[in-house]
Amino acid sequence: MFPTPPPLHQASLIVMATIVLGIMSNTIRSDSIPWIAEALAVTDKISIETETSEAPILQGISLEQAKKLFDDNFIFVDARGEEYWSEGHIPGAMVNRNFMELTFKIDSIQGRTKPVVVYCSDDDCGSSEDLAYDLQYSGFTHLYIFKGGWLSWNDAGYPTEISQ
Amino acid sequence: MERCRLSYGNFTIMHQLKSYGPVLARWILGGFFIYASLDKLAHPELFARAISNYQLVPFGLENTMAIILPWLELLAGVCLIAGILVDGANLLVAVMLIVFITAISQALGRGIDISCGCFKVTETGRSLGFSTLVQDFILLGLCFWVMNRPDRTLEIYPKPV
């Protein structure tokens, strides 16, 4: 009845205009962001201070730094799925079955200002960073992302644990 | 008697409702999406974080979505209000709402306590909850109303025949 372009063609036009506007605006604006989010850089020093007046910490750490925090008995969180955690994890590492439950457990053990180390399988996985940001958003102010993750820990021959 | 009471000139109230109801639905949808886009356009970095919190997008691509999605919301909203490419804009809005409903449902199901990121991406944004889902389902209902409109009242392009 109506001589109109099909909805899909109309939608394609709008999407194309959107992409052009998005590219232009992100090129022009002063607070532009990279098209692909960049991974966190690994820090060369870690802090176990628990002062809350400083800006929140969210940094990547190396295998050696993770081992030091492990020896200092800070909490480790395994961001991998529970099935992988069951097969082997860093001793004492918590698994993220339910995020609210996880935050409650960490909070009740060491509060929200002491270091928490989050890891996943290796350098390439993103779940540790996502979980770390979620924890930061929930009020945890001192977060480290163990970049090498489970694979580098296991390869180094450091202690591991299997849980059911 | 009943016809006299509901009539105005040659048009019944029901006829006007059929024509202007979808127009009102368009304006409501357009208004919602334009309003939703503004804060995201102003703070792309915070919106990228809000997307990341849903734990649905593979790491890295949340930035791309944070750059494109607000413009899509804005353009679709403007098209709906202005009456330009209404079918296409309505289709895009419906698809976005279905994606939002899926994302919110899985976040609620997994117990992720996050800010909605729907209208405000700054700290004052409301938390994700059941009300957000209800709101999106109502908006999706408006989309179906617009999709099944009987005519093209107050539309600029494509022009009504």
mmCIF file of C-alpha atoms in Angstrom:
data_model
loop_
_atom_site.group_PDB
_atom_site.id
_atom_site.type_symbol
_atom_site.label_atom_id
_atom_site.label_comp_id
_atom_site.label_asym_id
_atom_site.label_seq_id
_atom_site.Cartn_x
_atom_site.Cartn_y
_atom_site.Cartn_z
ATOM 1 C CA MET A 1 0.000 0.000 0.000
ATOM 2 C CA PHE A 2 2.815 2.395 0.860
ATOM 3 C CA PRO A 3 5.687 2.823 -1.630
ATOM 4 C CA THR A 4 8.279 2.860 1.091
ATOM 5 C CA PRO A 5 11.693 1.276 1.534
ATOM 6 C CA PRO A 6 11.510 -1.897 3.653
ATOM 7 C CA PRO A 7 12.121 -1.383 7.383
ATOM 8 C CA LEU A 8 15.457 -3.205 7.133
ATOM 9 C CA HIS A 9 16.706 -0.768 4.477
ATOM 10 C CA GLN A 10 15.544 2.181 6.571
ATOM 11 C CA ALA A 11 17.272 0.730 9.631
ATOM 12 C CA SER A 12 20.475 0.256 7.607
ATOM 13 C CA LEU A 13 20.415 3.928 6.632
ATOM 14 C CA ILE A 14 20.080 4.980 10.269
ATOM 15 C CA VAL A 15 22.866 2.600 11.333
ATOM 16 C CA MET A 16 25.201 3.972 8.642
ATOM 17 C CA ALA A 17 24.477 7.544 9.750
ATOM 18 C CA THR A 18 25.094 6.450 13.338
ATOM 19 C CA ILE A 19 28.493 4.966 12.520
ATOM 20 C CA VAL A 20 29.539 8.127 10.658
ATOM 21 C CA LEU A 21 28.439 10.306 13.587
ATOM 22 C CA GLY A 22 30.163 8.018 16.077
ATOM 23 C CA ILE A 23 33.456 8.113 14.173
ATOM 24 C CA MET A 24 33.283 11.881 13.699
ATOM 25 C CA SER A 25 32.388 12.667 17.295
ATOM 26 C CA ASN A 26 35.012 10.352 18.762
ATOM 27 C CA THR A 27 37.633 11.884 16.467
ATOM 28 C CA ILE A 28 36.757 15.471 17.267
ATOM 29 C CA ARG A 29 36.021 15.411 21.000
ATOM 30 C CA SER A 30 38.781 16.059 23.508
ATOM 31 C CA ASP A 31 37.751 13.204 25.812
ATOM 32 C CA SER A 32 37.634 10.559 23.070
ATOM 33 C CA ILE A 33 38.164 6.930 24.036
ATOM 34 C CA PRO A 34 39.998 4.177 22.123
ATOM 35 C CA TRP A 35 37.719 2.022 19.966
ATOM 36 C CA ILE A 36 39.004 -1.079 21.703
ATOM 37 C CA ALA A 37 39.505 -0.906 25.460
ATOM 38 C CA GLU A 38 43.164 -1.183 26.347
ATOM 39 C CA ALA A 39 44.430 -3.762 28.806
ATOM 40 C CA LEU A 40 45.806 -2.557 32.104
ATOM 41 C CA ALA A 41 49.558 -2.044 32.321
ATOM 42 C CA VAL A 42 51.463 -4.082 34.872
ATOM 43 C CA THR A 43 52.667 -1.933 37.754
ATOM 44 C CA ASP A 44 56.239 -2.097 38.946
ATOM 45 C CA LYS A 45 55.406 -1.625 42.606
ATOM 46 C CA ILE A 46 52.575 -2.732 44.806
ATOM 47 C CA SER A 47 51.233 -1.177 47.948
ATOM 48 C CA ILE A 48 49.742 -2.968 50.901
ATOM 49 C CA GLU A 49 48.773 0.265 52.606
ATOM 50 C CA THR A 50 45.101 0.388 53.451
ATOM 51 C CA GLU A 51 44.581 4.129 53.626
ATOM 52 C CA THR A 52 41.285 5.079 52.025
ATOM 53 C CA SER A 53 42.075 8.734 51.463
ATOM 54 C CA GLU A 54 44.096 7.942 48.355
ATOM 55 C CA ALA A 55 42.542 7.345 44.953
ATOM 56 C CA PRO A 56 41.280 3.782 44.413
ATOM 57 C CA ILE A 57 43.915 1.381 43.099
ATOM 58 C CA LEU A 58 43.243 -0.941 40.176
ATOM 59 C CA GLN A 59 46.453 -2.214 38.615
ATOM 60 C CA GLY A 60 47.946 -5.226 36.926
ATOM 61 C CA ILE A 61 50.628 -7.198 38.784
ATOM 62 C CA SER A 62 53.225 -9.796 37.827
ATOM 63 C CA LEU A 63 53.667 -13.368 39.023
ATOM 64 C CA GLU A 64 56.261 -12.387 41.639
ATOM 65 C CA GLN A 65 54.081 -9.616 42.999
ATOM 66 C CA ALA A 66 51.115 -11.974 43.175
ATOM 67 C CA LYS A 67 53.233 -14.485 45.099
ATOM 68 C CA LYS A 68 54.223 -11.774 47.581
ATOM 69 C CA LEU A 69 50.588 -10.813 48.187
ATOM 70 C CA PHE A 70 49.751 -14.531 48.509
ATOM 71 C CA ASP A 71 52.477 -14.907 51.149
ATOM 72 C CA ASP A 72 51.020 -11.878 52.957
ATOM 73 C CA ASN A 73 47.661 -13.711 53.121
ATOM 74 C CA PHE A 74 45.618 -11.267 51.105
ATOM 75 C CA ILE A 75 42.474 -12.508 49.381
ATOM 76 C CA PHE A 76 42.650 -13.989 45.899
ATOM 77 C CA VAL A 77 39.566 -14.234 43.702
ATOM 78 C CA ASP A 78 39.339 -16.651 40.783
ATOM 79 C CA ALA A 79 37.346 -15.017 37.992
ATOM 80 C CA ARG A 80 37.140 -18.209 35.925
ATOM 81 C CA GLY A 81 34.054 -20.399 35.855
ATOM 82 C CA GLU A 82 33.433 -22.672 38.801
ATOM 83 C CA GLU A 83 34.228 -25.795 36.766
ATOM 84 C CA TYR A 84 37.767 -24.529 36.137
ATOM 85 C CA TRP A 85 38.156 -23.379 39.743
ATOM 86 C CA SER A 86 37.194 -26.891 40.929
ATOM 87 C CA GLU A 87 39.916 -28.460 38.817
ATOM 88 C CA GLY A 88 42.613 -26.359 40.437
ATOM 89 C CA HIS A 89 43.182 -22.879 41.842
ATOM 90 C CA ILE A 90 45.464 -20.789 43.986
ATOM 91 C CA PRO A 91 45.014 -21.989 47.585
ATOM 92 C CA GLY A 92 42.240 -20.099 49.347
ATOM 93 C CA ALA A 93 41.104 -18.325 46.176
ATOM 94 C CA MET A 94 37.398 -17.558 46.168
ATOM 95 C CA VAL A 95 35.224 -18.412 43.199
ATOM 96 C CA ASN A 96 32.615 -16.020 41.834
ATOM 97 C CA ARG A 97 29.465 -18.140 42.154
ATOM 98 C CA ASN A 98 27.331 -15.152 43.051
ATOM 99 C CA PHE A 99 28.724 -11.643 42.962
ATOM 100 C CA MET A 100 26.838 -10.315 45.985
ATOM 101 C CA GLU A 101 27.863 -13.340 48.021
ATOM 102 C CA LEU A 102 31.474 -12.827 46.952
ATOM 103 C CA THR A 103 31.537 -9.160 47.967
ATOM 104 C CA PHE A 104 29.990 -10.013 51.334
ATOM 105 C CA LYS A 105 32.624 -12.692 51.988
ATOM 106 C CA ILE A 106 35.571 -10.458 51.097
ATOM 107 C CA ASP A 107 34.128 -7.582 53.100
ATOM 108 C CA SER A 108 33.594 -9.752 56.184
ATOM 109 C CA ILE A 109 37.149 -11.146 56.052
ATOM 110 C CA GLN A 110 39.288 -8.082 55.339
ATOM 111 C CA GLY A 111 37.029 -5.111 54.611
ATOM 112 C CA ARG A 112 37.001 -3.119 51.400
ATOM 113 C CA THR A 113 40.291 -1.258 51.591
ATOM 114 C CA LYS A 114 42.872 -4.053 51.770
ATOM 115 C CA PRO A 115 44.386 -5.577 48.625
ATOM 116 C CA VAL A 116 42.344 -8.105 46.687
ATOM 117 C CA VAL A 117 44.006 -10.014 43.845
ATOM 118 C CA VAL A 118 41.824 -11.108 40.946
ATOM 119 C CA TYR A 119 43.003 -13.581 38.319
ATOM 120 C CA CYS A 120 41.660 -15.689 35.474
ATOM 121 C CA SER A 121 43.343 -18.222 33.196
ATOM 122 C CA ASP A 122 46.166 -16.228 31.563
ATOM 123 C CA ASP A 123 47.222 -12.905 30.056
ATOM 124 C CA ASP A 124 44.539 -12.940 27.388
ATOM 125 C CA CYS A 125 41.429 -13.543 29.454
ATOM 126 C CA GLY A 126 39.372 -10.488 30.297
ATOM 127 C CA SER A 127 37.188 -11.841 33.071
ATOM 128 C CA SER A 128 39.639 -10.832 35.833
ATOM 129 C CA GLU A 129 39.561 -7.210 34.701
ATOM 130 C CA ASP A 130 35.782 -7.213 34.376
ATOM 131 C CA LEU A 131 35.414 -8.691 37.858
ATOM 132 C CA ALA A 132 37.962 -6.249 39.292
ATOM 133 C CA TYR A 133 36.011 -3.324 37.885
ATOM 134 C CA ASP A 134 32.812 -4.790 39.327
ATOM 135 C CA LEU A 135 34.489 -5.065 42.726
ATOM 136 C CA GLN A 136 35.741 -1.499 42.454
ATOM 137 C CA TYR A 137 32.236 -0.371 41.567
ATOM 138 C CA SER A 138 30.991 -2.167 44.682
ATOM 139 C CA GLY A 139 33.313 -0.129 46.876
ATOM 140 C CA PHE A 140 36.543 -2.150 46.989
ATOM 141 C CA THR A 141 39.370 0.342 46.681
ATOM 142 C CA HIS A 142 42.509 -1.752 46.414
ATOM 143 C CA LEU A 143 42.419 -4.211 43.543
ATOM 144 C CA TYR A 144 45.192 -6.005 41.706
ATOM 145 C CA ILE A 145 44.818 -8.020 38.543
ATOM 146 C CA PHE A 146 47.265 -10.901 38.375
ATOM 147 C CA LYS A 147 48.075 -10.775 34.667
ATOM 148 C CA GLY A 148 49.690 -14.195 34.237
ATOM 149 C CA GLY A 149 46.767 -15.847 35.936
ATOM 150 C CA TRP A 150 46.314 -19.500 36.763
ATOM 151 C CA LEU A 151 48.562 -20.820 33.973
ATOM 152 C CA SER A 152 51.650 -18.842 35.000
ATOM 153 C CA TRP A 153 51.047 -19.654 38.692
ATOM 154 C CA ASN A 154 50.748 -23.356 37.932
ATOM 155 C CA ASP A 155 53.747 -23.327 35.570
ATOM 156 C CA ALA A 156 55.872 -21.666 38.261
ATOM 157 C CA GLY A 157 55.224 -24.605 40.562
ATOM 158 C CA TYR A 158 53.623 -22.492 43.274
ATOM 159 C CA PRO A 159 51.121 -24.150 45.630
ATOM 160 C CA THR A 160 47.751 -25.095 44.207
ATOM 161 C CA GLU A 161 44.550 -26.508 45.590
ATOM 162 C CA ILE A 162 41.712 -28.636 44.242
ATOM 163 C CA SER A 163 38.204 -28.106 45.632
ATOM 164 C CA GLN A 164 34.774 -29.607 45.022
ATOM 165 C CA MET B 1 -27.160 7.001 19.990
ATOM 166 C CA GLU B 2 -23.838 5.438 20.869
ATOM 167 C CA ARG B 3 -22.411 6.535 17.511
ATOM 168 C CA CYS B 4 -23.567 10.123 18.028
ATOM 169 C CA ARG B 5 -21.919 10.313 21.422
ATOM 170 C CA LEU B 6 -18.553 9.096 20.124
ATOM 171 C CA SER B 7 -18.592 10.985 16.854
ATOM 172 C CA TYR B 8 -16.931 14.226 15.873
ATOM 173 C CA GLY B 9 -17.583 15.263 12.306
ATOM 174 C CA ASN B 10 -16.816 12.305 10.066
ATOM 175 C CA PHE B 11 -14.333 10.765 12.460
ATOM 176 C CA THR B 12 -15.099 8.690 15.495
ATOM 177 C CA ILE B 13 -12.989 8.963 18.610
ATOM 178 C CA MET B 14 -11.900 5.381 18.028
ATOM 179 C CA HIS B 15 -10.661 6.295 14.558
ATOM 180 C CA GLN B 16 -8.658 9.207 15.944
ATOM 181 C CA LEU B 17 -7.231 6.985 18.651
ATOM 182 C CA LYS B 18 -6.136 4.488 16.006
ATOM 183 C CA SER B 19 -4.364 7.238 14.078
ATOM 184 C CA TYR B 20 -2.970 9.378 16.861
ATOM 185 C CA GLY B 21 -2.328 6.635 19.434
ATOM 186 C CA PRO B 22 0.699 5.313 17.517
ATOM 187 C CA VAL B 23 1.875 8.912 17.032
ATOM 188 C CA LEU B 24 1.826 9.379 20.800
ATOM 189 C CA ALA B 25 3.615 6.025 21.181
ATOM 190 C CA ARG B 26 6.277 7.219 18.705
ATOM 191 C CA TRP B 27 6.817 10.412 20.660
ATOM 192 C CA ILE B 28 7.057 8.571 23.977
ATOM 193 C CA LEU B 29 9.562 6.084 22.535
ATOM 194 C CA GLY B 30 11.535 8.853 20.826
ATOM 195 C CA GLY B 31 11.581 10.959 23.990
ATOM 196 C CA PHE B 32 12.812 8.022 26.063
ATOM 197 C CA PHE B 33 15.618 7.176 23.672
ATOM 198 C CA ILE B 34 16.768 10.767 23.152
ATOM 199 C CA TYR B 35 16.831 11.326 26.911
ATOM 200 C CA ALA B 36 18.666 8.012 27.418
ATOM 201 C CA SER B 37 21.339 8.959 24.885
ATOM 202 C CA LEU B 38 22.319 12.358 26.292
ATOM 203 C CA ASP B 39 24.259 11.334 29.403
ATOM 204 C CA LYS B 40 25.929 8.490 27.515
ATOM 205 C CA LEU B 41 27.052 10.863 24.763
ATOM 206 C CA ALA B 42 28.507 13.179 27.391
ATOM 207 C CA HIS B 43 30.372 10.397 29.264
ATOM 208 C CA PRO B 44 31.464 7.629 26.833
ATOM 209 C CA GLU B 45 34.099 6.288 29.230
ATOM 210 C CA LEU B 46 31.596 5.809 32.052
ATOM 211 C CA PHE B 47 29.118 4.236 29.651
ATOM 212 C CA ALA B 48 31.827 1.802 28.483
ATOM 213 C CA ARG B 49 32.291 0.783 32.110
ATOM 214 C CA ALA B 50 28.535 0.388 32.557
ATOM 215 C CA ILE B 51 28.455 -1.924 29.509
ATOM 216 C CA SER B 52 31.421 -3.875 30.834
ATOM 217 C CA ASN B 53 29.641 -4.407 34.153
ATOM 218 C CA TYR B 54 26.966 -6.456 32.415
ATOM 219 C CA GLN B 55 29.707 -9.009 31.619
ATOM 220 C CA LEU B 56 28.195 -9.741 28.216
ATOM 221 C CA VAL B 57 30.479 -7.987 25.758
ATOM 222 C CA PRO B 58 33.916 -9.521 25.118
ATOM 223 C CA PHE B 59 36.597 -7.367 26.682
ATOM 224 C CA GLY B 60 37.602 -4.453 24.550
ATOM 225 C CA LEU B 61 34.441 -4.060 22.507
ATOM 226 C CA GLU B 62 32.560 -2.157 25.190
ATOM 227 C CA ASN B 63 34.346 0.988 24.028
ATOM 228 C CA THR B 64 33.086 0.524 20.456
ATOM 229 C CA MET B 65 29.565 0.047 21.763
ATOM 230 C CA ALA B 66 29.907 3.066 24.061
ATOM 231 C CA ILE B 67 30.838 5.237 21.067
ATOM 232 C CA ILE B 68 28.152 3.961 18.666
ATOM 233 C CA LEU B 69 25.139 3.011 20.796
ATOM 234 C CA PRO B 70 24.264 6.501 22.169
ATOM 235 C CA TRP B 71 24.216 7.916 18.634
ATOM 236 C CA LEU B 72 21.969 5.062 17.540
ATOM 237 C CA GLU B 73 19.590 5.835 20.411
ATOM 238 C CA LEU B 74 19.634 9.537 19.583
ATOM 239 C CA LEU B 75 19.080 9.116 15.828
ATOM 240 C CA ALA B 76 16.363 6.501 16.292
ATOM 241 C CA GLY B 77 14.642 8.764 18.829
ATOM 242 C CA VAL B 78 14.811 11.805 16.552
ATOM 243 C CA CYS B 79 13.476 9.779 13.597
ATOM 244 C CA LEU B 80 10.543 8.519 15.667
ATOM 245 C CA ILE B 81 9.590 11.977 16.892
ATOM 246 C CA ALA B 82 10.098 13.705 13.547
ATOM 247 C CA GLY B 83 8.340 10.976 11.582
ATOM 248 C CA ILE B 84 11.309 10.124 9.366
ATOM 249 C CA LEU B 85 12.082 6.482 8.453
ATOM 250 C CA VAL B 86 9.706 5.459 11.230
ATOM 251 C CA ASP B 87 9.634 1.759 10.330
ATOM 252 C CA GLY B 88 13.423 1.475 10.402
ATOM 253 C CA ALA B 89 13.792 3.520 13.586
ATOM 254 C CA ASN B 90 11.053 1.510 15.252
ATOM 255 C CA LEU B 91 12.755 -1.740 14.236
ATOM 256 C CA LEU B 92 16.073 -0.554 15.677
ATOM 257 C CA VAL B 93 14.422 0.556 18.914
ATOM 258 C CA ALA B 94 12.689 -2.825 19.243
ATOM 259 C CA VAL B 95 15.967 -4.687 18.670
ATOM 260 C CA MET B 96 17.752 -2.473 21.223
ATOM 261 C CA LEU B 97 15.005 -3.068 23.779
ATOM 262 C CA ILE B 98 15.220 -6.850 23.270
ATOM 263 C CA VAL B 99 19.001 -6.668 23.760
ATOM 264 C CA PHE B 100 18.546 -4.523 26.891
ATOM 265 C CA ILE B 101 15.937 -6.932 28.298
ATOM 266 C CA THR B 102 18.279 -9.882 27.691
ATOM 267 C CA ALA B 103 21.242 -8.101 29.286
ATOM 268 C CA ILE B 104 19.256 -6.972 32.324
ATOM 269 C CA SER B 105 17.685 -10.411 32.802
ATOM 270 C CA GLN B 106 21.021 -12.223 32.778
ATOM 271 C CA ALA B 107 22.558 -9.656 35.151
ATOM 272 C CA LEU B 108 19.652 -10.013 37.579
ATOM 273 C CA GLY B 109 19.798 -13.811 37.244
ATOM 274 C CA ARG B 110 23.492 -13.854 38.084
ATOM 275 C CA GLY B 111 23.029 -11.579 41.071
ATOM 276 C CA ILE B 112 25.229 -8.826 39.668
ATOM 277 C CA ASP B 113 24.435 -5.664 41.602
ATOM 278 C CA ILE B 114 25.183 -2.915 39.100
ATOM 279 C CA SER B 115 23.949 0.442 38.017
ATOM 280 C CA CYS B 116 21.458 0.235 35.191
ATOM 281 C CA GLY B 117 23.341 2.553 32.832
ATOM 282 C CA CYS B 118 20.006 3.161 31.141
ATOM 283 C CA PHE B 119 19.624 6.914 31.491
ATOM 284 C CA LYS B 120 22.439 8.112 33.748
ATOM 285 C CA VAL B 121 25.905 6.603 33.603
ATOM 286 C CA THR B 122 27.205 8.803 36.378
ATOM 287 C CA GLU B 123 27.134 7.666 40.007
ATOM 288 C CA THR B 124 23.597 8.889 40.508
ATOM 289 C CA GLY B 125 22.281 6.304 38.062
ATOM 290 C CA ARG B 126 19.634 3.978 39.422
ATOM 291 C CA SER B 127 20.377 0.373 40.262
ATOM 292 C CA LEU B 128 19.294 -2.442 38.033
ATOM 293 C CA GLY B 129 15.997 -3.923 39.145
ATOM 294 C CA PHE B 130 12.757 -5.534 38.157
ATOM 295 C CA SER B 131 11.236 -2.108 37.423
ATOM 296 C CA THR B 132 13.795 -1.603 34.650
ATOM 297 C CA LEU B 133 12.614 -4.792 32.990
ATOM 298 C CA VAL B 134 8.941 -3.768 33.285
ATOM 299 C CA GLN B 135 9.747 -0.385 31.765
ATOM 300 C CA ASP B 136 11.525 -1.995 28.812
ATOM 301 C CA PHE B 137 8.657 -4.425 28.208
ATOM 302 C CA ILE B 138 6.179 -1.506 28.175
ATOM 303 C CA LEU B 139 8.374 0.333 25.649
ATOM 304 C CA LEU B 140 8.561 -2.838 23.557
ATOM 305 C CA GLY B 141 4.755 -2.944 23.612
ATOM 306 C CA LEU B 142 4.710 0.623 22.244
ATOM 307 C CA CYS B 143 7.047 -0.540 19.456
ATOM 308 C CA PHE B 144 4.547 -3.202 18.406
ATOM 309 C CA TRP B 145 1.778 -0.595 18.457
ATOM 310 C CA VAL B 146 3.815 1.659 16.145
ATOM 311 C CA MET B 147 4.683 -1.329 13.940
ATOM 312 C CA ASN B 148 0.997 -2.124 13.446
ATOM 313 C CA ARG B 149 -0.218 1.445 12.945
ATOM 314 C CA PRO B 150 -3.038 1.773 10.377
ATOM 315 C CA ASP B 151 -1.746 4.902 8.640
ATOM 316 C CA ARG B 152 1.156 7.332 8.536
ATOM 317 C CA THR B 153 -0.258 10.250 10.453
ATOM 318 C CA LEU B 154 2.253 13.065 11.060
ATOM 319 C CA GLU B 155 5.072 11.341 9.192
ATOM 320 C CA ILE B 156 7.401 13.300 6.927
ATOM 321 C CA TYR B 157 9.352 10.626 5.053
ATOM 322 C CA PRO B 158 8.361 8.283 3.513
ATOM 323 C CA LYS B 159 5.330 10.455 2.824
ATOM 324 C CA PRO B 160 1.859 8.966 3.290
ATOM 325 C CA VAL B 161 0.069 8.153 0.033
#
